[in-house]
Amino acid sequence: GDSVTQMEGPVTLSEEAFLTINCTYTATGYPSLFWYVQYPGEGLQLLLKATKADDKGSNKGFEATYRKETTSFHLEKGSVQVSDSAVYFCALSDRGTGFQKLVFGTGTRLLVSP
Amino acid sequence: DVKVTQSSRYLVKRTGEKVFLECVQDMDHENMFWYRQDPGLGLRLIYFSYDVKMKEKGDIPEGYSVSREKKERFSLILESASTNQTSMYLCASSSGGAGWDTEAFFGQGTRLTVV
């Protein structure tokens, strides 16, 4: 079945450092890919998405590129802020199922210190 | 502002009790979902619904049932709560019956403790 693998956390960075959170996927079809973020005490919210190969999703300084050849969707940010501290989830939605069924990774906690 | 509202932030129930978790969305979305979130396991889909009175099992439906009598409301029912159902429960909704790339909107979660 479909699955998403994320790097384990926590990832601990100083403010203004470069961030990479790795995400790879396995899917039988041709999925859409997402990054969701969960701030403390809140539900998940969509950060960015990409729906086809070589698409780049971007939002709030975060970017991720859909790499079909490496089945990856790594999240990057050039300069993190304390306010970026949260849990980040990579997810896929496989159009082959006929319904939107999101499959999530285990989440990566990011801690940014001043 | 779009909203998915879960009826409780925290619940404590006793083993064997029947537990109802309620979720309401105000976006006229067709799809609604129940996930549980556990450390190291991420989010796992329990049930989802793509229309009123329609439901589909997710990856871990055992011990749960759902009800969708109105489009805006999706209830998760624990028929006989057990300690291994202690978890964070997240409700979500999205538009479109087959919109695989549409955004899902999440509630704030209900942290359920079964003692």
XYZ file of N, CA and C in Angstrom:
687
model
N 0.814 -1.204 0.000
C 0.000 0.000 0.000
C 0.842 1.244 0.000
N 0.161 2.374 -0.094
C 0.865 3.660 -0.104
C 1.482 3.946 1.260
N 2.618 4.613 1.258
C 3.255 4.975 2.529
C 4.135 6.193 2.353
N 4.396 6.859 3.477
C 5.256 8.044 3.510
C 6.273 7.862 4.628
N 7.516 8.136 4.333
C 8.588 8.025 5.327
C 9.237 9.387 5.516
N 9.280 9.815 6.765
C 9.919 11.096 7.097
C 11.089 10.863 8.024
N 12.032 11.811 8.003
C 13.129 11.728 8.938
C 12.598 11.921 10.355
N 13.263 11.222 11.285
C 12.837 11.328 12.681
C 13.317 12.636 13.261
N 12.554 13.130 14.220
C 12.991 14.331 14.906
C 13.387 14.011 16.327
N 13.538 15.037 17.141
C 13.358 16.428 16.731
C 14.544 16.967 15.951
N 14.244 17.937 15.109
C 15.279 18.695 14.441
C 15.453 19.995 15.223
N 16.647 20.230 15.700
C 16.920 21.408 16.536
C 17.850 22.339 15.783
N 17.392 23.583 15.582
C 18.165 24.558 14.824
C 18.196 25.884 15.548
N 19.190 26.683 15.222
C 19.217 28.066 15.679
C 18.508 28.939 14.655
N 18.002 30.051 15.127
C 17.315 30.990 14.237
C 18.227 31.350 13.067
N 17.646 31.465 11.880
C 18.302 31.811 10.620
C 19.076 30.658 9.995
N 19.034 29.491 10.588
C 19.682 28.324 9.978
C 18.849 27.809 8.808
N 19.509 26.972 7.969
C 18.833 26.343 6.835
C 18.170 25.053 7.283
N 16.951 24.840 6.794
C 16.180 23.661 7.198
C 15.961 22.727 6.020
N 16.179 21.442 6.262
C 15.723 20.393 5.352
C 15.062 19.309 6.174
N 13.844 18.927 5.787
C 13.182 17.754 6.367
C 12.912 16.794 5.214
N 13.499 15.608 5.293
C 13.382 14.643 4.200
C 12.056 13.894 4.237
N 11.530 13.642 3.043
C 10.299 12.875 2.894
C 10.408 12.045 1.621
N 10.169 10.758 1.738
C 10.070 9.886 0.566
C 8.753 9.136 0.629
N 8.288 8.681 -0.518
C 6.983 8.043 -0.558
C 6.995 6.789 -1.421
N 6.000 5.962 -1.174
C 5.717 4.801 -2.021
C 4.249 4.868 -2.384
N 3.957 4.785 -3.678
C 2.561 4.855 -4.109
C 2.377 3.985 -5.344
N 1.205 3.370 -5.423
C 0.916 2.530 -6.584
C 0.514 3.372 -7.783
N -0.082 4.523 -7.523
C -0.541 5.383 -8.608
C 0.361 6.597 -8.776
N -0.270 7.719 -9.077
C 0.450 8.972 -9.330
C -0.088 9.992 -8.332
N 0.524 10.070 -7.154
C -0.099 10.835 -6.065
C 0.121 12.341 -6.163
N -0.684 13.078 -5.431
C -0.397 14.455 -5.076
C 0.314 14.435 -3.728
N 1.192 15.408 -3.512
C 2.024 15.430 -2.311
C 1.795 16.725 -1.521
N 1.845 16.617 -0.205
C 1.507 17.732 0.670
C 2.506 17.817 1.833
N 2.663 19.026 2.344
C 3.236 19.235 3.661
C 2.192 19.954 4.503
N 1.896 19.360 5.672
C 1.026 19.979 6.658
C 1.870 20.345 7.879
N 1.439 21.396 8.588
C 2.151 21.829 9.794
C 1.165 21.879 10.956
N 1.634 21.463 12.118
C 0.815 21.489 13.333
C 1.549 22.316 14.381
N 1.033 23.509 14.664
C 1.586 24.350 15.720
C 1.062 23.860 17.072
N 1.775 24.142 18.146
C 1.381 23.635 19.469
C -0.070 23.946 19.801
N -0.803 22.918 20.195
C -2.193 23.090 20.627
C -3.195 23.278 19.504
N -2.757 23.101 18.269
C -3.653 23.327 17.135
C -3.771 22.083 16.268
N -4.773 22.118 15.371
C -4.884 21.059 14.367
C -3.895 21.290 13.241
N -3.898 20.373 12.278
C -2.998 20.504 11.137
C -3.523 21.549 10.164
N -2.607 22.218 9.486
C -2.992 23.120 8.405
C -2.051 22.912 7.229
N -2.608 23.094 6.026
C -1.813 22.877 4.823
C -0.726 23.933 4.720
N 0.497 23.489 4.477
C 1.614 24.404 4.270
C 1.869 24.606 2.773
N 1.963 23.506 2.032
C 2.149 23.589 0.590
C 1.810 22.246 -0.039
N 1.670 22.259 -1.378
C 1.374 21.009 -2.069
C 1.941 21.050 -3.483
N 2.043 19.850 -4.096
C 2.445 19.721 -5.495
C 1.683 18.546 -6.089
N 1.199 18.716 -7.293
C 0.300 17.708 -7.851
C 0.901 16.907 -8.994
N 2.069 17.325 -9.522
C 2.679 16.523 -10.579
C 4.195 16.670 -10.524
N 4.862 15.789 -11.223
C 6.327 15.730 -11.192
C 6.939 17.068 -11.579
N 7.984 17.451 -10.834
C 8.760 18.680 -11.018
C 8.031 19.936 -10.555
N 6.797 19.796 -10.085
C 6.099 20.938 -9.485
C 6.831 21.358 -8.218
N 6.880 22.659 -7.956
C 7.417 23.152 -6.684
C 6.294 23.844 -5.951
N 6.020 23.362 -4.731
C 5.089 24.045 -3.852
C 5.859 25.008 -2.967
N 5.256 26.162 -2.655
C 5.939 27.117 -1.795
C 4.927 27.919 -0.996
N 5.342 28.311 0.229
C 4.477 29.101 1.097
C 5.290 29.521 2.309
N 5.161 30.753 2.731
C 5.800 31.273 3.953
C 7.313 31.025 3.966
N 7.961 31.008 2.814
C 9.393 30.778 2.734
C 9.789 29.318 2.655
N 8.842 28.422 2.823
C 9.087 26.989 2.684
C 8.902 26.570 1.222
N 9.689 25.578 0.802
C 9.578 25.037 -0.550
C 9.742 23.523 -0.535
N 9.110 22.874 -1.499
C 9.327 21.436 -1.706
C 9.065 21.132 -3.161
N 9.910 20.280 -3.760
C 9.786 19.934 -5.172
C 9.438 18.460 -5.312
N 8.452 18.168 -6.113
C 7.977 16.809 -6.384
C 8.990 16.127 -7.300
N 9.738 15.164 -6.764
C 10.759 14.446 -7.529
C 10.290 13.014 -7.753
N 9.780 12.761 -8.961
C 9.231 11.428 -9.250
C 10.352 10.397 -9.346
N 11.516 10.812 -9.871
C 12.591 9.852 -10.095
C 13.185 9.327 -8.794
N 13.124 10.159 -7.745
C 13.635 9.723 -6.429
C 12.506 9.508 -5.429
N 11.268 9.604 -5.885
C 10.063 9.514 -5.025
C 10.244 10.302 -3.735
N 10.598 11.590 -3.897
C 10.863 12.414 -2.727
C 10.132 13.747 -2.803
N 9.976 14.364 -1.626
C 9.297 15.669 -1.525
C 9.857 16.363 -0.291
N 11.130 16.710 -0.332
C 11.828 17.256 0.829
C 11.417 18.702 1.076
N 11.222 19.042 2.333
C 10.834 20.397 2.724
C 12.084 21.199 3.057
N 12.168 22.441 2.541
C 13.324 23.296 2.791
C 12.882 24.712 3.124
N 13.711 25.363 3.939
C 13.537 26.784 4.200
C 14.916 27.372 4.405
N 15.159 28.522 3.794
C 16.489 29.094 3.827
C 16.894 29.669 5.173
N 15.930 30.184 5.942
C 16.256 30.856 7.194
C 15.070 30.685 8.148
N 15.212 29.778 9.106
C 14.078 29.490 9.990
C 13.964 30.532 11.100
N 12.743 30.667 11.612
C 12.448 31.566 12.712
C 11.926 30.768 13.900
N 11.972 31.379 15.065
C 11.451 30.704 16.262
C 9.994 30.303 16.053
N 9.258 31.144 15.350
C 7.833 30.882 15.113
C 7.579 29.688 14.187
N 8.616 29.144 13.568
C 8.472 27.949 12.740
C 8.481 26.662 13.559
N 8.733 26.773 14.836
C 8.733 25.587 15.708
C 7.356 24.936 15.676
N 7.308 23.690 15.266
C 6.036 22.988 15.044
C 6.361 21.554 14.647
N 5.311 20.780 14.403
C 5.484 19.435 13.850
C 5.060 19.476 12.388
N 5.891 18.924 11.520
C 5.653 18.948 10.082
C 5.357 17.538 9.589
N 4.264 17.422 8.834
C 3.827 16.127 8.315
C 3.856 16.143 6.792
N 4.510 15.155 6.226
C 4.455 14.918 4.793
C 3.289 13.964 4.522
N 2.577 14.165 3.421
C 1.415 13.326 3.153
C 1.230 13.159 1.646
N 0.556 12.102 1.263
C 0.205 11.911 -0.143
C -1.265 11.564 -0.274
N -1.802 11.864 -1.426
C -3.169 11.504 -1.765
C -3.128 10.866 -3.134
N -3.503 9.579 -3.177
C -3.351 8.824 -4.410
C -4.650 8.861 -5.193
N -4.640 9.453 -6.336
C -5.848 9.614 -7.140
C -6.410 8.265 -7.579
N -5.645 7.224 -7.508
C -6.125 5.922 -7.942
C -7.204 5.342 -7.055
N -7.325 5.863 -5.840
C -8.331 5.324 -4.928
C -9.729 5.799 -5.274
N -9.843 6.884 -6.035
C -11.155 7.417 -6.363
C -11.674 8.413 -5.343
N -11.141 8.387 -4.145
C -11.527 9.345 -3.120
C -10.258 9.934 -2.540
N -10.406 11.111 -1.944
C -9.230 11.688 -1.315
C -8.961 10.952 -0.015
N -7.870 10.217 0.021
C -7.480 9.507 1.226
C -6.032 9.883 1.490
N -5.833 10.785 2.445
C -4.486 11.236 2.764
C -3.748 10.180 3.576
N -2.513 9.891 3.177
C -1.625 9.000 3.922
C -0.507 9.865 4.470
N -0.340 9.852 5.790
C 0.609 10.740 6.456
C 1.879 10.004 6.877
N 2.979 10.757 6.912
C 4.172 10.288 7.591
C 4.022 10.456 9.087
N 5.053 10.085 9.826
C 4.969 10.096 11.288
C 5.176 11.477 11.884
N 5.556 12.449 11.078
C 5.747 13.800 11.583
C 7.180 14.030 12.046
N 7.655 15.259 11.863
C 8.996 15.665 12.319
C 8.846 16.944 13.121
N 9.280 16.876 14.378
C 9.199 18.064 15.233
C 10.408 18.952 14.971
N 10.153 20.232 14.741
C 11.203 21.237 14.549
C 11.221 22.167 15.750
N 12.390 22.327 16.338
C 12.585 23.261 17.451
C 13.614 24.283 17.020
N 13.221 25.563 17.030
C 14.122 26.646 16.643
C 14.381 27.511 17.860
N 15.644 27.687 18.188
C 16.015 28.498 19.352
C 16.563 29.853 18.887
N 16.349 30.886 19.717
C 16.791 32.243 19.339
C 18.316 32.347 19.248
N -13.911 32.829 7.675
C -12.835 31.904 8.002
C -13.401 30.485 8.109
N -12.755 29.563 7.417
C -13.261 28.197 7.419
C -13.073 27.560 8.781
N -13.991 26.675 9.129
C -13.920 26.113 10.464
C -14.344 24.659 10.496
N -13.521 23.887 11.206
C -13.895 22.544 11.611
C -13.843 22.551 13.129
N -14.959 22.268 13.748
C -15.056 22.376 15.205
C -15.317 21.016 15.819
N -14.467 20.645 16.760
C -14.658 19.412 17.522
C -15.229 19.784 18.879
N -16.162 18.987 19.343
C -16.982 19.400 20.488
C -16.193 19.513 21.784
N -15.139 18.726 21.949
C -14.377 18.755 23.194
C -12.890 18.806 22.893
N -12.121 19.538 23.701
C -10.664 19.504 23.578
C -10.078 18.356 24.384
N -10.680 18.088 25.549
C -10.194 17.029 26.432
C -11.388 16.223 26.948
N -11.195 14.912 26.981
C -12.225 14.022 27.522
C -11.537 12.937 28.347
N -12.164 12.596 29.474
C -11.711 11.449 30.253
C -12.901 10.515 30.427
N -12.756 9.287 29.999
C -13.838 8.314 30.063
C -13.347 7.029 30.722
N -14.308 6.255 31.187
C -13.960 4.989 31.838
C -14.033 3.841 30.840
N -13.239 2.829 31.082
C -13.254 1.621 30.260
C -14.671 1.058 30.181
N -15.090 0.724 28.959
C -16.410 0.152 28.751
C -17.492 1.163 28.414
N -17.211 2.435 28.628
C -18.210 3.461 28.307
C -18.372 3.600 26.803
N -19.537 4.046 26.376
C -19.759 4.420 24.979
C -19.428 5.901 24.852
N -18.571 6.231 23.898
C -18.050 7.592 23.784
C -18.418 8.162 22.416
N -18.884 9.392 22.428
C -19.232 10.093 21.192
C -18.293 11.296 21.022
N -17.632 11.361 19.870
C -16.846 12.536 19.514
C -17.539 13.201 18.330
N -17.812 14.500 18.490
C -18.591 15.212 17.480
C -17.715 16.189 16.712
N -18.030 16.326 15.426
C -17.288 17.235 14.554
C -18.266 17.942 13.631
N -18.122 19.256 13.521
C -18.993 20.049 12.657
C -18.131 20.937 11.773
N -18.481 21.003 10.485
C -17.773 21.906 9.565
C -18.782 22.847 8.918
N -18.308 24.076 8.639
C -19.213 25.093 8.102
C -18.884 25.472 6.664
N -18.216 24.557 5.939
C -17.734 24.883 4.596
C -18.521 24.154 3.509
N -19.584 23.440 3.885
C -20.385 22.676 2.929
C -19.546 21.627 2.195
N -18.575 21.045 2.906
C -17.699 20.038 2.308
C -18.384 18.685 2.217
N -18.078 17.969 1.128
C -18.614 16.619 0.958
C -17.859 15.599 1.813
N -16.539 15.711 1.848
C -15.709 14.708 2.533
C -15.473 15.079 3.986
N -15.569 14.088 4.846
C -15.167 14.268 6.241
C -14.416 13.035 6.708
N -13.480 13.246 7.638
C -12.535 12.206 8.037
C -12.352 12.207 9.553
N -12.073 11.034 10.100
C -11.596 10.912 11.470
C -10.249 10.200 11.449
N -9.245 10.860 12.100
C -7.926 10.290 12.272
C -7.630 10.183 13.772
N -6.729 9.264 14.114
C -6.122 9.326 15.436
C -4.625 9.566 15.265
N -4.088 10.345 16.212
C -2.693 10.755 16.149
C -1.977 10.237 17.375
N -0.964 9.428 17.147
C -0.182 8.849 18.231
C 1.293 9.096 17.975
N 2.067 9.338 19.038
C 3.509 9.600 18.872
C 4.202 8.454 18.148
N 5.000 8.827 17.149
C 5.750 7.824 16.400
C 4.953 7.104 15.335
N 3.650 7.325 15.315
C 2.798 6.655 14.324
C 2.149 7.644 13.360
N 2.252 8.920 13.639
C 1.641 9.912 12.772
C 0.128 9.875 12.860
N -0.533 10.186 11.760
C -1.989 10.167 11.695
C -2.442 8.915 10.971
N -3.399 8.231 11.552
C -3.954 7.038 10.930
C -5.455 7.220 10.738
N -5.932 6.874 9.548
C -7.324 7.099 9.194
C -8.211 6.024 9.805
N -9.257 6.465 10.506
C -10.185 5.534 11.134
C -11.368 5.273 10.197
N -12.066 6.338 9.827
C -13.205 6.275 8.907
C -13.247 7.566 8.107
N -13.870 7.500 6.949
C -14.192 8.723 6.234
C -15.557 8.600 5.570
N -16.078 9.752 5.183
C -17.413 9.829 4.583
C -17.358 10.801 3.422
N -17.914 10.420 2.299
C -17.902 11.290 1.119
C -19.286 11.848 0.796
N -20.254 11.516 1.639
C -21.605 12.040 1.440
C -22.432 11.703 2.669
N -23.567 12.359 2.789
C -24.461 12.077 3.919
C -24.841 10.595 3.902
N -24.796 9.995 5.062
C -25.140 8.592 5.290
C -24.176 7.609 4.624
N -23.126 8.085 3.984
C -22.131 7.208 3.374
C -20.900 7.176 4.259
N -20.294 6.000 4.373
C -19.076 5.882 5.166
C -18.186 4.801 4.575
N -16.892 4.964 4.801
C -15.913 3.983 4.347
C -14.917 3.741 5.462
N -14.510 2.513 5.632
C -13.497 2.198 6.631
C -12.144 2.711 6.170
N -11.403 3.212 7.157
C -10.021 3.580 6.900
C -9.093 2.437 7.246
N -7.944 2.784 7.776
C -6.926 1.773 8.048
C -7.091 1.076 9.399
N -7.750 1.749 10.348
C -7.877 1.176 11.699
C -9.293 1.331 12.235
N -10.307 0.740 11.597
C -11.692 0.963 12.029
C -12.149 0.134 13.228
N -11.357 -0.849 13.619
C -11.818 -1.772 14.669
C -12.047 -1.032 15.979
N -13.230 -1.267 16.563
C -13.575 -0.644 17.834
C -14.262 0.701 17.686
N -14.434 1.148 16.442
C -15.047 2.453 16.165
C -16.220 2.292 15.202
N -17.139 3.232 15.261
C -18.152 3.385 14.229
C -18.365 4.875 14.006
N -19.097 5.221 12.963
C -19.323 6.627 12.648
C -20.769 6.836 12.230
N -21.146 8.108 12.252
C -22.490 8.486 11.834
C -22.423 9.809 11.114
N -23.103 9.886 9.975
C -23.207 11.159 9.252
C -24.641 11.313 8.763
N -25.451 11.903 9.621
C -26.865 12.125 9.306
C -27.091 13.451 8.588
N -26.197 14.412 8.809
C -26.270 15.703 8.132
C -24.912 16.000 7.511
N -24.909 16.780 6.459
C -23.684 17.032 5.712
C -22.610 17.663 6.587
N -23.002 18.536 7.510
C -22.013 19.289 8.268
C -21.484 18.553 9.495
N -22.052 17.412 9.839
C -21.717 16.766 11.111
C -21.272 15.327 10.887
N -20.152 14.986 11.538
C -19.593 13.638 11.413
C -19.186 13.185 12.800
N -19.810 12.139 13.282
C -19.579 11.686 14.655
C -18.773 10.395 14.670
N -17.844 10.319 15.598
C -17.071 9.093 15.828
C -17.558 8.483 17.133
N -17.825 7.177 17.092
C -18.369 6.490 18.258
C -17.431 5.362 18.662
N -17.060 5.385 19.934
C -16.316 4.269 20.507
C -17.349 3.426 21.252
N -17.648 2.257 20.727
C -18.754 1.452 21.253
C -18.523 1.028 22.695
N -17.294 0.676 23.030
C -16.935 0.265 24.386
C -15.475 0.656 24.586
N -15.275 1.824 25.168
C -13.930 2.400 25.225
C -12.941 1.486 25.945
N -11.731 1.438 25.394
C -10.663 0.669 26.026
C -9.435 1.557 26.172
N -8.530 1.161 27.049
C -7.366 2.012 27.334
C -6.494 2.207 26.089
N -6.495 1.250 25.166
C -5.678 1.429 23.962
C -6.296 2.403 22.955
N -7.432 2.962 23.308
C -8.022 4.014 22.486
C -7.714 5.406 23.039
N -6.907 5.460 24.074
C -6.394 6.733 24.556
C -5.518 7.335 23.473
N -5.869 8.533 23.002
C -5.191 9.110 21.854
C -5.702 10.520 21.611
N -5.076 11.187 20.630
C -5.589 12.448 20.092
C -6.402 12.107 18.844
N -7.634 12.604 18.776
C -8.503 12.348 17.632
C -8.694 13.646 16.854
N -8.462 13.562 15.557
C -8.554 14.726 14.686
C -9.624 14.496 13.630
N -10.485 15.477 13.481
C -11.495 15.481 12.431
C -11.015 16.401 11.312
N -11.362 16.060 10.078
C -10.990 16.901 8.943
C -12.103 16.884 7.908
N -12.106 17.891 7.037
C -13.066 17.914 5.940
C -12.391 18.460 4.689
N -12.940 18.105 3.534
C -12.445 18.639 2.262
C -13.573 18.610 1.253
N -13.406 19.392 0.200
C -14.454 19.488 -0.812
C -14.241 18.467 -1.921
N -15.300 18.082 -2.580
C -15.172 17.257 -3.777
C -15.074 15.781 -3.500
N -15.918 14.986 -4.088
C -15.907 13.550 -3.852
C -14.666 12.869 -4.350
N -14.072 13.381 -5.407
C -12.878 12.715 -5.945
C -11.730 13.705 -6.088
N -11.750 14.747 -5.251
C -10.717 15.773 -5.345
C -9.493 15.374 -4.571
N -8.653 14.585 -5.186
C -7.511 14.039 -4.451
C -6.475 15.074 -4.086
N -6.487 16.253 -4.719
C -5.460 17.239 -4.395
C -6.040 18.467 -3.704
N -7.268 18.348 -3.211
C -7.838 19.489 -2.500
C -7.341 19.518 -1.059
N -7.381 20.705 -0.481
C -6.879 20.897 0.880
C -7.843 20.299 1.885
N -7.298 19.621 2.877
C -8.093 19.139 4.001
C -7.957 20.129 5.155
N -9.074 20.452 5.800
C -9.090 21.372 6.932
C -9.331 20.557 8.198
N -8.526 20.834 9.212
C -8.560 20.033 10.432
C -9.135 20.801 11.607
N -9.813 20.085 12.482
C -10.180 20.624 13.778
C -8.988 20.639 14.719
N -9.203 21.158 15.929
C -8.108 21.306 16.885
C -7.774 20.014 17.612
N -8.631 19.029 17.470
C -8.342 17.745 18.088
C -9.038 17.568 19.425
N -9.327 16.323 19.737
C -9.859 15.937 21.050
C -8.890 14.946 21.662
N -8.339 15.307 22.823
C -7.452 14.371 23.512
C -8.301 13.524 24.439
N -8.435 12.260 24.107
C -9.251 11.317 24.874
C -8.358 10.444 25.739
N -8.693 10.393 27.009
C -8.019 9.484 27.940
C -9.040 8.491 28.457
N -8.753 7.208 28.318
C -9.631 6.154 28.823
C -8.947 5.521 30.032
N -9.644 5.564 31.168
C -9.031 5.066 32.415
C -9.756 3.804 32.918
